[in-house]
Amino acid sequence: LGEIVQAAEPHTEADPVGLLVDLLVAFGNVVGPGPHFVADSAQHPARLFAVLVGDTAKARKGTARAVVRSFVTRADPEWADKRNTSGLSTGEGIIAAIAAADDCRLFVHEPEFARVLRVSGRDGNTLSPVIREAWDSGDMCVLTRGDPLRTTGAHMSIVAHITREELRARLTSTETANGFANRFLWIAVKRSKLLPSGGRLDDATIRELGRRLGDTIAEARRIGRLRRNDAAERLWDSLYRSLAEDEPSGLLGGAVSRAEAHVLRLSVAFA
């Protein structure tokens, strides 16, 4: 993943941090729920939700998505064609999108996350609880209707975009108190450089790195439960104690209060 970011970075105005995070989320979804770590009886695969936060039309959030998609499409064209969607509106819609296919994976690109925050705050809307269930276990249900909807074992990942101004205006204490916000990685991004004539990332590089990414995905799919060796266990012990210290108060504290689980899932993706 780092090699892909390094190869693409000189040829795009996208923030390399945005490239890497988008690629991590997509990679974890393509691989699926097989590789996972178990903590407190809960399975943690590389199922990630991330929001890229940056100035509109300046932070190149959409550019990062386009660059990553070019590599992942080479690695797994069927996934790119059939398991990608955009727009989050209702919990019922999410469940229906997963249930309609014989595949537990779904990658969601949400370019207007401010709309999601607005919609999820409406009385009776099922989006927030279903997204929380999707992050936790993939067992999602909507019972507040005549014909209840359910799906189990779903593997949904989200990359979303929002501006800083929209985030300040739309993220409320409700989303932080109910655990919606802290299931997302909040990533600050900005334009990395000016390329008036655009980048020159050649097709041969995309083909080669896409092929290698595909090989890595195929190998990762054969992995099940992960365990740490002694050195990794010592490192995790130190990190866990640091992450478990008191968080900031208010909205910020509520939004970053699931740090241990996020780092654990990132470690699964990198492993």
C-alpha angles and dihedrals in degrees: 000000000000091000090054091052092047091050094048100039099080091051101050139057090220119115109258088224089058091048093052096046093047089048093049092052093047093045092051090052096047091051092051132209097309101098107060145146123225119224123169089350091301122118117231114193122172089281105145136178117197136176119201108212119199147118115301114261089354106069093058093225092152091047090058090053092051093049093048092046091057092059097040091048088058090048097049115002094176092057091047091051101042110022101048124092140159133220132043115216111142139008089237090058092054093050092046092051091054096040092052092068135055089236129086093210125097127167114199124197111195111185093178106050091160087070090053091053090048094048095043090057094062118105112261096012111138098201099097098049093044092051090050091051090047091056094044105047111333090246102126132174141171113201101167094094139066093257108041117217123217139170130174133206095013117168106207126167129188135206111183137175132215138157122243091244093052091047093053091047099044108034106090136183089259094065091048096045095049095049097249095119097044093058088070130075107229109213124188111214137176138177108285099204145338117265106176092182096040128242129303104218102160126224093238091062092047091049095049098044090041090054092050090047089052091052090051091049092051091050093046092053089065091060122095127173115008125214130190123240119228095271092049090047091055091048092048091049090056094044093045093055090050094047092047093060118111113296125219116276129247126023094338093053091049092049096052100037095107096060096128093057093046093052090047092054092045088052089055091053094049092045 
